[in-house]
Coordinates of C-alpha atoms in Angstrom, one line a residue:
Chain S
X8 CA 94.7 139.3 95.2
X9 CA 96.3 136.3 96.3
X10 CA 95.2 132.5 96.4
X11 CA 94.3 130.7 93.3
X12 CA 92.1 128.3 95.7
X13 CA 87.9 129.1 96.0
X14 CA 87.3 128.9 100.3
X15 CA 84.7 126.8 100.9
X16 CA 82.8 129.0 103.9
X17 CA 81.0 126.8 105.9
X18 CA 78.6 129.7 107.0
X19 CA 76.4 129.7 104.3
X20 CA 75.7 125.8 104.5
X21 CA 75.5 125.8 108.2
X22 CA 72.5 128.6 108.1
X23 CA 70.3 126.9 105.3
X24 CA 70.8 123.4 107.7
X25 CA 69.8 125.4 110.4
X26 CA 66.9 126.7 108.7
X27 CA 65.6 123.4 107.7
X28 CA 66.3 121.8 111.1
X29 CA 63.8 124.3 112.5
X30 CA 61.3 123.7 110.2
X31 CA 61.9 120.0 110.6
X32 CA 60.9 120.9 114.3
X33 CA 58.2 122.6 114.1
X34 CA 56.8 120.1 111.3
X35 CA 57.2 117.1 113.7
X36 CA 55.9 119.2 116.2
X37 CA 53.0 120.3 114.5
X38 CA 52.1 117.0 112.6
X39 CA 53.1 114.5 115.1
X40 CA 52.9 116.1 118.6
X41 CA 56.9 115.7 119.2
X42 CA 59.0 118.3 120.7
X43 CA 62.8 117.2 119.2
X44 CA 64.7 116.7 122.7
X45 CA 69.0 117.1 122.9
X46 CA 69.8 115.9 126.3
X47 CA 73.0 116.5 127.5
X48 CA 74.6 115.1 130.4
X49 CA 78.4 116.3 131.6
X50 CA 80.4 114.7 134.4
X51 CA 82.7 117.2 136.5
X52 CA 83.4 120.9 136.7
X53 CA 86.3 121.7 134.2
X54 CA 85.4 124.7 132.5
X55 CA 86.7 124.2 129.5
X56 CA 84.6 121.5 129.1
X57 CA 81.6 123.1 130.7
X58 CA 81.6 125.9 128.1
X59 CA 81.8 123.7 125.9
X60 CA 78.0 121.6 126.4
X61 CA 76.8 125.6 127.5
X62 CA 77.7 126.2 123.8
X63 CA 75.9 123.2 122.2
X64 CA 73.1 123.5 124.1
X65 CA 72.7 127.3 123.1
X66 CA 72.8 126.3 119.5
X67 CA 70.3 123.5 120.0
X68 CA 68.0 125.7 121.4
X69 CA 68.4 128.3 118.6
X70 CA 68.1 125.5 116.3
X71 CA 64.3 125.2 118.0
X72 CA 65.4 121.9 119.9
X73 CA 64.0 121.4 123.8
X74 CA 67.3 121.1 125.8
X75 CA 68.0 118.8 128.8
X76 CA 71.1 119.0 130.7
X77 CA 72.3 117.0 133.3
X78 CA 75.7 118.4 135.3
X79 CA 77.4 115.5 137.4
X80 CA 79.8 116.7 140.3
X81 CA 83.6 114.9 138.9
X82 CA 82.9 112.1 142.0
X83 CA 79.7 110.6 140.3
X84 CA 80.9 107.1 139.5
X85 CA 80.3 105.3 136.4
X86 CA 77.7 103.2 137.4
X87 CA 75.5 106.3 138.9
X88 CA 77.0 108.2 135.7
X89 CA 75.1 105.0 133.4
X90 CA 72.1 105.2 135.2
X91 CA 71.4 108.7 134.2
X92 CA 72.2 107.4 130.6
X93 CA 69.6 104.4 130.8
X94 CA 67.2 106.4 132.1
X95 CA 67.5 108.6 129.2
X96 CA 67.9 105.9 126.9
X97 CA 64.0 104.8 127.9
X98 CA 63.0 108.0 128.3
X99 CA 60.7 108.3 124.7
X100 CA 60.5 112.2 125.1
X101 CA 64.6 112.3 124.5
X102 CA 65.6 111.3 120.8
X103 CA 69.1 112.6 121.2
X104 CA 72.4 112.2 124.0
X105 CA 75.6 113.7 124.3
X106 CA 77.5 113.0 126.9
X107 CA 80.5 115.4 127.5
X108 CA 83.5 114.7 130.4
X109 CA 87.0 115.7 131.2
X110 CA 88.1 114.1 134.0
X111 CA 91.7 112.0 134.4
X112 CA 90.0 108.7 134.9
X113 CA 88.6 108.3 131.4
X114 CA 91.3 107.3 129.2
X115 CA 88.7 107.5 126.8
X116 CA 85.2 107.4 127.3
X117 CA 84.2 104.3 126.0
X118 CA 82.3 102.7 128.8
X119 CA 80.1 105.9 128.9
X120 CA 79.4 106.0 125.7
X121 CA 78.7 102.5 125.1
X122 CA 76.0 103.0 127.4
X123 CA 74.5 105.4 125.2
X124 CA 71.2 103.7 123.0
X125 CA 72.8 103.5 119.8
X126 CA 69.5 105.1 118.2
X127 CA 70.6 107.9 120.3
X128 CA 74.1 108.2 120.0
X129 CA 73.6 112.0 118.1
X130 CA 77.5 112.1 118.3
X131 CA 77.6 108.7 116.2
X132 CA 80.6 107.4 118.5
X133 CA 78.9 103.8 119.4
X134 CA 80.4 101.0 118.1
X135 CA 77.1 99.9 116.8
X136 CA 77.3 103.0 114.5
X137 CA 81.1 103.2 113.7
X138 CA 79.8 99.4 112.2
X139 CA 76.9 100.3 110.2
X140 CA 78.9 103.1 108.9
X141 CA 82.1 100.5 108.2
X142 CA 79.4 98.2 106.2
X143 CA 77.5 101.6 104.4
X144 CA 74.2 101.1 106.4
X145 CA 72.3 104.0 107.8
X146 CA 74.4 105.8 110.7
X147 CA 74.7 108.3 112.9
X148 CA 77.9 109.8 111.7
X149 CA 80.6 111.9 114.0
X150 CA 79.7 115.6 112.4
X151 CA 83.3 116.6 112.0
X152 CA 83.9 114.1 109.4
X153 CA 79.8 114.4 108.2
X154 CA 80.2 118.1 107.7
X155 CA 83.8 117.8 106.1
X156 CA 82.2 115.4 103.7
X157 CA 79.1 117.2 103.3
X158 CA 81.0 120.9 102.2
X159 CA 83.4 119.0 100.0
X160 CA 80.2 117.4 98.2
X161 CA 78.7 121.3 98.1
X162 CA 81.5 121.5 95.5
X163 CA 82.4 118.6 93.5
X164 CA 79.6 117.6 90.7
X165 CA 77.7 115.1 92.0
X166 CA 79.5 112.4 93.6
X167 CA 83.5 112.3 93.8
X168 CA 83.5 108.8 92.5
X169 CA 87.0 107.6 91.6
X170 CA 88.9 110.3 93.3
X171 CA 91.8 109.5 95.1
X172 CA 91.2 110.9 99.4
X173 CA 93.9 111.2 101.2
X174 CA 92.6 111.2 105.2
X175 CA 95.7 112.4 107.1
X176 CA 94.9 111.2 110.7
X177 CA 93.4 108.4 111.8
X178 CA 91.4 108.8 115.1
X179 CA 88.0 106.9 115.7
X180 CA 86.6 110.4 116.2
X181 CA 87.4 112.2 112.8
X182 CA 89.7 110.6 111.1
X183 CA 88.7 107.1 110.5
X184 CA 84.8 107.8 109.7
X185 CA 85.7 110.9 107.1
X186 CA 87.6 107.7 105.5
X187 CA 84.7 105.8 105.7
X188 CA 82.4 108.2 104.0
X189 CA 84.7 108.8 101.5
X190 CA 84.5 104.8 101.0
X191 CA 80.9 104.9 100.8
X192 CA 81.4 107.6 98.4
X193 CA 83.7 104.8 95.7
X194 CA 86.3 107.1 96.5
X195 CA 89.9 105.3 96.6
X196 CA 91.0 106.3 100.1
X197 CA 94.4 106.1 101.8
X198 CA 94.5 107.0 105.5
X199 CA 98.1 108.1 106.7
X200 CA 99.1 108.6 110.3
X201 CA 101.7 109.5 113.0
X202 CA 104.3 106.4 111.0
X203 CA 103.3 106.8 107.5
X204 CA 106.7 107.3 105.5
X205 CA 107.0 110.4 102.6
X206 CA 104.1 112.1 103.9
X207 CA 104.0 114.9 102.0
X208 CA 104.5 112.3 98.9
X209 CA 101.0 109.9 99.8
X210 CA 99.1 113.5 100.0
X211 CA 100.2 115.0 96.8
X212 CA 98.7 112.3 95.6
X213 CA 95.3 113.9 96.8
X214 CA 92.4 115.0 94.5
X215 CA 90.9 115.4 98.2
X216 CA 93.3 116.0 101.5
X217 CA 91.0 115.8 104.5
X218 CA 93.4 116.8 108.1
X219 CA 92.5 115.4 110.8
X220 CA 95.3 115.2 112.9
X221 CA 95.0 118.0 115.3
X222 CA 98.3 118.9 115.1
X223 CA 98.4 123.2 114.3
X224 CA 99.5 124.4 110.7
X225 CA 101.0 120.7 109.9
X226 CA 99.8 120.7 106.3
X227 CA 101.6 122.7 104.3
X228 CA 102.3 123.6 100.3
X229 CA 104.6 120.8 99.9
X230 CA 101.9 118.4 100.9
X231 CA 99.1 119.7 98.2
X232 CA 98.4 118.7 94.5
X233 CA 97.7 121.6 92.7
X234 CA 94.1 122.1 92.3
X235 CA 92.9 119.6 95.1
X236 CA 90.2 119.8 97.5
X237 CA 91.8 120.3 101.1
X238 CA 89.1 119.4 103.7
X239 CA 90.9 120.5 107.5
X240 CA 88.9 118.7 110.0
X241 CA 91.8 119.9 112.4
X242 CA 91.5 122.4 115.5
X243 CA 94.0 123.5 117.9
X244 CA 94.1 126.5 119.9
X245 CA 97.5 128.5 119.6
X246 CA 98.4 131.8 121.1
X247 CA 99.9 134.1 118.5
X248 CA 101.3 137.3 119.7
X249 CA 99.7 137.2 123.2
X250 CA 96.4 135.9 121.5
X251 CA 94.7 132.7 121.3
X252 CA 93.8 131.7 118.5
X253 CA 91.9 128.6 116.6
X254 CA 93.8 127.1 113.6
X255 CA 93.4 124.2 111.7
X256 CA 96.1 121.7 110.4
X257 CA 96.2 123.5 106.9
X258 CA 98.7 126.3 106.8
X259 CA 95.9 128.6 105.2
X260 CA 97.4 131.1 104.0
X261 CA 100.2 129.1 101.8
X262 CA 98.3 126.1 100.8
X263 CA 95.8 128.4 99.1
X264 CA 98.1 129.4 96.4
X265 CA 98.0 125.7 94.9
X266 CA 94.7 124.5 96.5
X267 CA 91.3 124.2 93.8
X268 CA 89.2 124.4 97.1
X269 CA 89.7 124.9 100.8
X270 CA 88.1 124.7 103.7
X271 CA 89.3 127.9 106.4
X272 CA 89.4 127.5 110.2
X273 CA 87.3 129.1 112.0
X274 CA 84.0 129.1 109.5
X275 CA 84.9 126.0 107.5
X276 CA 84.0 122.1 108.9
X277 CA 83.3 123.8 112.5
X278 CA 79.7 125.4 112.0
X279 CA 78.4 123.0 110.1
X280 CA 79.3 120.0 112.4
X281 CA 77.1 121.9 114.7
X282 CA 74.2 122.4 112.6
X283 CA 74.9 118.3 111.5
X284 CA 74.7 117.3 115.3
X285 CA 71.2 119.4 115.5
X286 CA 70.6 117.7 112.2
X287 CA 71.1 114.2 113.3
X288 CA 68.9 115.2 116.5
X289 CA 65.5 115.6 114.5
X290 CA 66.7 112.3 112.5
X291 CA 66.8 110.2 115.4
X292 CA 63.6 111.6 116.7
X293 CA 62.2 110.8 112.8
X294 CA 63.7 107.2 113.6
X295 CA 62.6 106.4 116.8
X296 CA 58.8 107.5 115.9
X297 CA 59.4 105.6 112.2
X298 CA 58.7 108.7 110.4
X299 CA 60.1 109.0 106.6
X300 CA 63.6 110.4 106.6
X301 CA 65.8 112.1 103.9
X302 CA 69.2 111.3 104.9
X303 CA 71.2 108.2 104.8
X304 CA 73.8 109.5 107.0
X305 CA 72.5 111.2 110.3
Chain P
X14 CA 114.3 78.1 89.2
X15 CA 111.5 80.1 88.4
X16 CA 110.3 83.5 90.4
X17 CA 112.1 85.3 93.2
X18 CA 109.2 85.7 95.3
X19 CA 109.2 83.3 98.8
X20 CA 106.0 81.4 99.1
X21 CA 104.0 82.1 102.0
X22 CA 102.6 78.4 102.1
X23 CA 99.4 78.1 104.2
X24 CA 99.3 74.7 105.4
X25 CA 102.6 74.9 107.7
X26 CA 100.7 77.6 109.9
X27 CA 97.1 75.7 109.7
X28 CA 98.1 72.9 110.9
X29 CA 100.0 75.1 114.1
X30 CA 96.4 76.6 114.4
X31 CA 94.9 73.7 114.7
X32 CA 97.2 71.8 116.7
X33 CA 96.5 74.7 119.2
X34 CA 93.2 74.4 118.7
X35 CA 92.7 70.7 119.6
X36 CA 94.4 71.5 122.8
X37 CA 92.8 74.5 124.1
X38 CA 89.3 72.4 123.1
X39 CA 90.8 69.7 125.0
X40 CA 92.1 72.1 128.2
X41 CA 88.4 73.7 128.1
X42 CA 87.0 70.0 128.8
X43 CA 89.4 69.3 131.4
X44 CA 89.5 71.8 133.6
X45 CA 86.2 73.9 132.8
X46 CA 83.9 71.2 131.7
X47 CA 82.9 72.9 128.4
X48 CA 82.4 71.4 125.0
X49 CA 83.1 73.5 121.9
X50 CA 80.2 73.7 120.0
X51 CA 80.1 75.1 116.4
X52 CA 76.2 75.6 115.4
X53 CA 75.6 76.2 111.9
X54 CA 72.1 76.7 110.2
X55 CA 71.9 76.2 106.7
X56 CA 69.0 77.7 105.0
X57 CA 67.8 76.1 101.3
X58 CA 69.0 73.4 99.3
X59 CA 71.8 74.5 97.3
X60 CA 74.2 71.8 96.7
X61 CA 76.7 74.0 96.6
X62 CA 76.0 75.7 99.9
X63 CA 75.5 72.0 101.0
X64 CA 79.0 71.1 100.3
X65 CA 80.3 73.8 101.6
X66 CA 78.6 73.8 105.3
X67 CA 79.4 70.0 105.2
X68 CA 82.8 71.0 104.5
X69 CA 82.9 73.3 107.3
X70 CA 81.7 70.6 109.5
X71 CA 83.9 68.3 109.2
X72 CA 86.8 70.4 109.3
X73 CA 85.2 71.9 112.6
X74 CA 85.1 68.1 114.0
X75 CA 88.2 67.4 113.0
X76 CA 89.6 70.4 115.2
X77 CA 88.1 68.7 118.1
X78 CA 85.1 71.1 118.2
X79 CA 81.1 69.7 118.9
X80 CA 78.9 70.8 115.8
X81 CA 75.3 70.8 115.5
X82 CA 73.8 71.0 111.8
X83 CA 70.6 72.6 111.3
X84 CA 68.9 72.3 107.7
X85 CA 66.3 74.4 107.6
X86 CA 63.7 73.9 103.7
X87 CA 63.8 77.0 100.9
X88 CA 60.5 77.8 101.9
X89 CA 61.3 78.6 105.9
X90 CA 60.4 82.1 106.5
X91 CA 62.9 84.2 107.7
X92 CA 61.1 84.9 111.1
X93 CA 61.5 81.2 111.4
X94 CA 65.5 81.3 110.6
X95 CA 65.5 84.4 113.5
X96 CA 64.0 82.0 115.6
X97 CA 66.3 79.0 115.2
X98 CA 69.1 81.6 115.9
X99 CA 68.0 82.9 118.9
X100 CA 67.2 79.6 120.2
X101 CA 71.2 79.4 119.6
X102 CA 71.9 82.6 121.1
X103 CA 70.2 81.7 124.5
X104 CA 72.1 78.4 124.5
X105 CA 75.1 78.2 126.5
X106 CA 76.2 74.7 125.0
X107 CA 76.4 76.4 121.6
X108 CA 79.5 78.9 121.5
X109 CA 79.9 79.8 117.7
X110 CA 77.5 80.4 115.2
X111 CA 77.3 80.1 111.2
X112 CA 74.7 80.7 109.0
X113 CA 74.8 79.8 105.5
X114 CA 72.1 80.5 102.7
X115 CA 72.0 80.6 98.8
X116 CA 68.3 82.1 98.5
X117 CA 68.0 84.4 95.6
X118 CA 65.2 86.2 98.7
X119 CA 68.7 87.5 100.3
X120 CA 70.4 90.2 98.5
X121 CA 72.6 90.1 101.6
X122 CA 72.1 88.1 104.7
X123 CA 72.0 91.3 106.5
X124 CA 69.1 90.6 108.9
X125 CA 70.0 86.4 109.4
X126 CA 74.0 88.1 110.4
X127 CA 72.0 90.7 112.7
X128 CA 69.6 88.1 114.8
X129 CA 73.1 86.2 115.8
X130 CA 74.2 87.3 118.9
X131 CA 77.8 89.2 118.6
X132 CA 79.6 87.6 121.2
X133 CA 78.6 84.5 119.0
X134 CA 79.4 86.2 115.3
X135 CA 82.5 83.6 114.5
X136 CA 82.1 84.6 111.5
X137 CA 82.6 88.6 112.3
X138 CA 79.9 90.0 110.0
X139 CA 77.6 91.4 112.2
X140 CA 77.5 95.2 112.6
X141 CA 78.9 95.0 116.2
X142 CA 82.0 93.5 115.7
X143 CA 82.9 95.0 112.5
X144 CA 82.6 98.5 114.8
X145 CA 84.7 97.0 117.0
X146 CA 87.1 96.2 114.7
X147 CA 86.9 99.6 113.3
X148 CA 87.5 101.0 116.6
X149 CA 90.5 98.5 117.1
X150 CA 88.6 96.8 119.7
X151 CA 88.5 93.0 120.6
X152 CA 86.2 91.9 117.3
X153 CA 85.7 88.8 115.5
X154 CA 87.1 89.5 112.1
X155 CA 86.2 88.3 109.3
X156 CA 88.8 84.8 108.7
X157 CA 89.9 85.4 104.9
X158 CA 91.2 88.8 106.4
X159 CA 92.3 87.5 109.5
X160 CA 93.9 84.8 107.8
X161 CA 95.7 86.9 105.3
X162 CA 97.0 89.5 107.9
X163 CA 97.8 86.8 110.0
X164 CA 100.2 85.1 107.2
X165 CA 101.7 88.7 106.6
X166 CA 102.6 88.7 109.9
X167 CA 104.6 85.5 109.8
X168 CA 107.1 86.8 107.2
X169 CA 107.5 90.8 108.2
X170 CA 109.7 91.4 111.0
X171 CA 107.5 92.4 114.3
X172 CA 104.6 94.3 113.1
X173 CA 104.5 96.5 109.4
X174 CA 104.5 99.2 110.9
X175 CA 104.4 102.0 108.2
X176 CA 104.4 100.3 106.2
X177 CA 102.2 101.3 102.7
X178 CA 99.4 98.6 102.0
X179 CA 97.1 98.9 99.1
X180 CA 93.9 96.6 99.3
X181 CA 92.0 96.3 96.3
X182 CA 88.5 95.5 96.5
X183 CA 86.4 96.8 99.2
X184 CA 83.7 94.2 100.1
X185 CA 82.5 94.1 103.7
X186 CA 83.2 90.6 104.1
X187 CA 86.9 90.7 103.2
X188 CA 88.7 94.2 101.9
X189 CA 87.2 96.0 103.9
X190 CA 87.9 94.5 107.3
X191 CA 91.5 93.8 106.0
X192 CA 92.3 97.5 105.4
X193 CA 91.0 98.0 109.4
X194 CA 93.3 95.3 110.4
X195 CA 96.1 97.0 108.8
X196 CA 95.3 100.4 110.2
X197 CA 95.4 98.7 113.6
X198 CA 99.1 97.4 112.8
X199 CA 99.8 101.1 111.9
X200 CA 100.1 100.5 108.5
X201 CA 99.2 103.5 105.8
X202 CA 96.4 101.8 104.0
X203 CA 95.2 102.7 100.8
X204 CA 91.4 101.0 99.8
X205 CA 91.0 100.9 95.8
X206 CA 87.6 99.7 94.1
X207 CA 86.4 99.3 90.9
X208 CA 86.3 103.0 90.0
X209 CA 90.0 103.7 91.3
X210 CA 91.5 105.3 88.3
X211 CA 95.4 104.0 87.5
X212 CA 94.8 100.9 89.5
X213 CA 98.3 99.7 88.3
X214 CA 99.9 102.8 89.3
X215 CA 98.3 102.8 92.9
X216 CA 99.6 99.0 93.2
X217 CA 103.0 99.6 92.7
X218 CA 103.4 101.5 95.5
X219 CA 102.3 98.5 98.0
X220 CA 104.5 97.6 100.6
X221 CA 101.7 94.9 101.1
X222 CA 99.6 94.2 98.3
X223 CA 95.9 92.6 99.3
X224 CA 93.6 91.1 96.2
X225 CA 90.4 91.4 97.6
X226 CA 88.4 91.3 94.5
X227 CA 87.5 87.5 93.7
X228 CA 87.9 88.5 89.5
X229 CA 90.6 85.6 88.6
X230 CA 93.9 86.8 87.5
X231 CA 93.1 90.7 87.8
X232 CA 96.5 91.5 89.3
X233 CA 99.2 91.4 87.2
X234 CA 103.4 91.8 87.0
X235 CA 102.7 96.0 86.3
X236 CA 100.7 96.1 89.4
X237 CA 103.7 94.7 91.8
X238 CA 106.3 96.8 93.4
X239 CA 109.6 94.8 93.0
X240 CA 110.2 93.5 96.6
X241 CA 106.3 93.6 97.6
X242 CA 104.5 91.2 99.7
X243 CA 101.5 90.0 97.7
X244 CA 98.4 88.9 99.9
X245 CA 95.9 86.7 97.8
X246 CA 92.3 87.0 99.2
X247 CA 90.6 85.9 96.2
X248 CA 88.9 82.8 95.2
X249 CA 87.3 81.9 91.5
X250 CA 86.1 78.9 90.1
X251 CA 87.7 78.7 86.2
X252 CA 87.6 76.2 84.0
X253 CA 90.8 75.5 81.9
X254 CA 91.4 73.2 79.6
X255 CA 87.7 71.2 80.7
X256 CA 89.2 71.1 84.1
X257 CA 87.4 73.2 86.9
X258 CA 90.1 75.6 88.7
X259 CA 90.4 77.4 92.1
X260 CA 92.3 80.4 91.4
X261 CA 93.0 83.8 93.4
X262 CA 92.9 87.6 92.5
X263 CA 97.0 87.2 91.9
X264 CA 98.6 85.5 88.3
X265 CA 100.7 83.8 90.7
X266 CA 103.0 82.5 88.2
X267 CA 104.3 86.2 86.6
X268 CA 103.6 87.8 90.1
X269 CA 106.2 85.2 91.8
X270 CA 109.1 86.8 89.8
X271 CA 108.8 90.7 91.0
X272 CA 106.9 90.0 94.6
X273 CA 109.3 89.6 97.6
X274 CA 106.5 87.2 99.1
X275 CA 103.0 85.5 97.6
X276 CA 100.8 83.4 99.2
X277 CA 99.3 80.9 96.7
X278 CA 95.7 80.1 95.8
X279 CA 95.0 77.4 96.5
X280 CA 96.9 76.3 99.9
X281 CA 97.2 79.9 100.9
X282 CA 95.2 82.1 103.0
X283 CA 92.1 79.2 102.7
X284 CA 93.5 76.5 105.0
X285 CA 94.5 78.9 107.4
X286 CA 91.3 81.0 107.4
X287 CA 89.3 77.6 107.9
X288 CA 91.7 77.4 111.5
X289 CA 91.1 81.1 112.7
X290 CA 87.5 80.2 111.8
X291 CA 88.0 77.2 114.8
X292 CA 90.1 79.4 116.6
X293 CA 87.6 81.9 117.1
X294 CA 85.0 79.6 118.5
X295 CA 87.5 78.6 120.8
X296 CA 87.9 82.3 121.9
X297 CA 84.2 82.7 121.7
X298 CA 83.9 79.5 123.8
X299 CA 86.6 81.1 126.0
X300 CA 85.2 84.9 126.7
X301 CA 81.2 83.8 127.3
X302 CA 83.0 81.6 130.1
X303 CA 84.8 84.7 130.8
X304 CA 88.2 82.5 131.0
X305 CA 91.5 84.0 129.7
X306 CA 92.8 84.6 126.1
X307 CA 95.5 84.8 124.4
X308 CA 94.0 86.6 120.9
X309 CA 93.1 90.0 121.0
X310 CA 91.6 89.7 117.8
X311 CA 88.9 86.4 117.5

């Protein structure tokens, strides 16, 4: 039997969010009238991309959510591309937007998504919420680094307080809120990236490693403390004799010989930033009709 | 001849601020007609708080810029404050806005810093630009943090890149947003709080050291790094010897004989932090005109 490390499966956690995301449903449907509403709008025809919004609005509608989705042909321009967006933004029978694109002429997709009503913004990429997040105010949270977060706090007693997070990675998407949370947390929290110096040296000094660099198998013994919580937030696709696989930026297999906790890829962080998005769907519905709500954080 | 560290003086780099300033206030009434116009609203009758906004104005006038003072009584209700601000907001004579309070009714000023209108935040707390900032965007930053980053950045060669920086403290209004201006230089940036356990220990291993904590004297020789740049954010009121005292976060006078660099308290990062304060309503002034500039942050 090898590994001294305890996996954290993300399975288990994902299903009892699930379960309580329907109920929430059927509750607000059934006491207040609402039918929780996940539109999703995609611009262009990649079908990478494409599979990937078919996918998320399966599991919204497994999760008892009413789907929209809106497919725009690649030459819809931004401004026609924004007026879907606005009209969804005053449409009061939607309470949550994603908005999902692969096409050359977005660098990044800012000017979409800053289009998005930040009361809507499920995906909690709007600057308004990357800034209530940065000053610990209620926030819609990106649910790679919510779920991350949320499985590391399934095993640490009560709050990590004190520990020392090391977030390796530093992108607005994963990377910079998981250090934000952990923040809000009291963690101490050091963020490394592409030009930190000794690498390996700032992570051992990790009670908690969260990866989030996207960059396959990176992570390896050498960069673990013995005993600490290794959160991988990462996810590349690899082809491994002939077949394509998912990994994450922990070398599994190796860093949990020294690990205390790990997080695998697939079935780690992955299902349970789903079930957070659908999550974060029935709290912006509770929002926008100022109904009582549990969680701080999406 | 006491202490191997190189001062990091303050004044010499104000005074260039301002200088620049009173010309681009000067070049804006020239050839675009506008007057820069600082609006602060002071709320209550704190002499303190008094002082201070007085303080403010004056130094605002002498940096060439138009103020307008408002005074609003301890008993104005805060719908009433809103409405003084918004009145501001809609005004395009008034570029910048501050407000100032000491009412034992504001935990924080949360909902006075929300009413003010981003693009006229000079004072980059509102929730907007500290997202922006945390998205390495074009914010206002807050100007202690500016200030200090900004007096780094005088002494390092190019930009610290990879550098290791440790802030300690992680308030909103100034550890906080320092730690995301380092990230955006690329730095590897370690946050430590109150709960950090081996504060010392995390310390040394500052390339750039930021005292972010406003308890006088906390940082001491064991928490320097021979060689280390030492960033003093802090600011106390002490009284020694019957004499009342502005000190910073850093014992200036052990930490000058391990640091590489130190910026004093006073005549540090304050007088230069009152200039990027005028500076940004100049860039404020600047972007609702939509005119060039020169400062990607405020």
């Amino acid at each position: 039997m090898a590994g001294g490390a305890r996996v954290i499966e993300g399975q288990p956690t994902a299903r009892d969010m699930l379960r309580e995301v329907h109920k929430a449903v059927r509750d607000l449907n059934t006491d207040h009238r609402l039918t929780v509403t996940l539109a999703l709008v995609v611009v262009g025809d990649d079908a990478n991309t494409l599979r990937l919004i078919e996918n998320k609005k399966a599991r919204a509608e497994e999760a008892g959510l009413r789907t929209q989705l809106y497919t725009l042909p690649a030459d819809t321009t931004d401004a026609e591309v924004i007026t879907v967006i606005d009209g969804l933004n005053h449409d009061d029978a939607v309470h949550g937007i994603l908005v999902q694109h692969y096409l050359p002429r977005y660098r990044d997709a800012r000017r979409l998504i800053e289009a998005i009503a930040p009361s809507k913004d499920v995906d909690g990429f709007h600057t308004s919420n990357a800034g209530l997040l940065a000053n610990d105010a209620p926030a819609f949270v990106p649910c790679e680094a919510l779920a991350g977060i949320h499985l590391l706090k399934t095993v640490v007693e009560s709050r990590p307080v004190g520990w020392h997070a090391v977030v390796v990675g530093d992108t607005h998407r994963t990377g910079r809120p998981a250090a934000r949370l952990l923040l809000n947390e009291r963690c101490t929290v050091t963020v490394a990236n592409e030009d930190t110096r000794d690498l390996a040296e700032v992570c051992r000094q990790a009670d908690i490693l969260v990866a989030a660099t996207n960059r396959a198998g990176m992570i390896r013994t050498r960069h673990v403390k013995p005993g600490a919580a290794v959160i991988d937030l990462g996810r590349s696709r690899v082809t491994v004799n002939d077949e394509l696989r998912i990994v994450g930026d922990v070398r599994f297999d190796e860093v949990r010989e020294v690990a205390g906790w790990i997080t695998p890829v697939p079935g780690g962080v992955g299902p349970v930033a789903i079930a957070m998005l659908m999550r974060n769907v029935v709290t912006a519905c509770r929002r926008q009709n100022r109904l009582d709500e549990k969680a701080r954080h999406g």
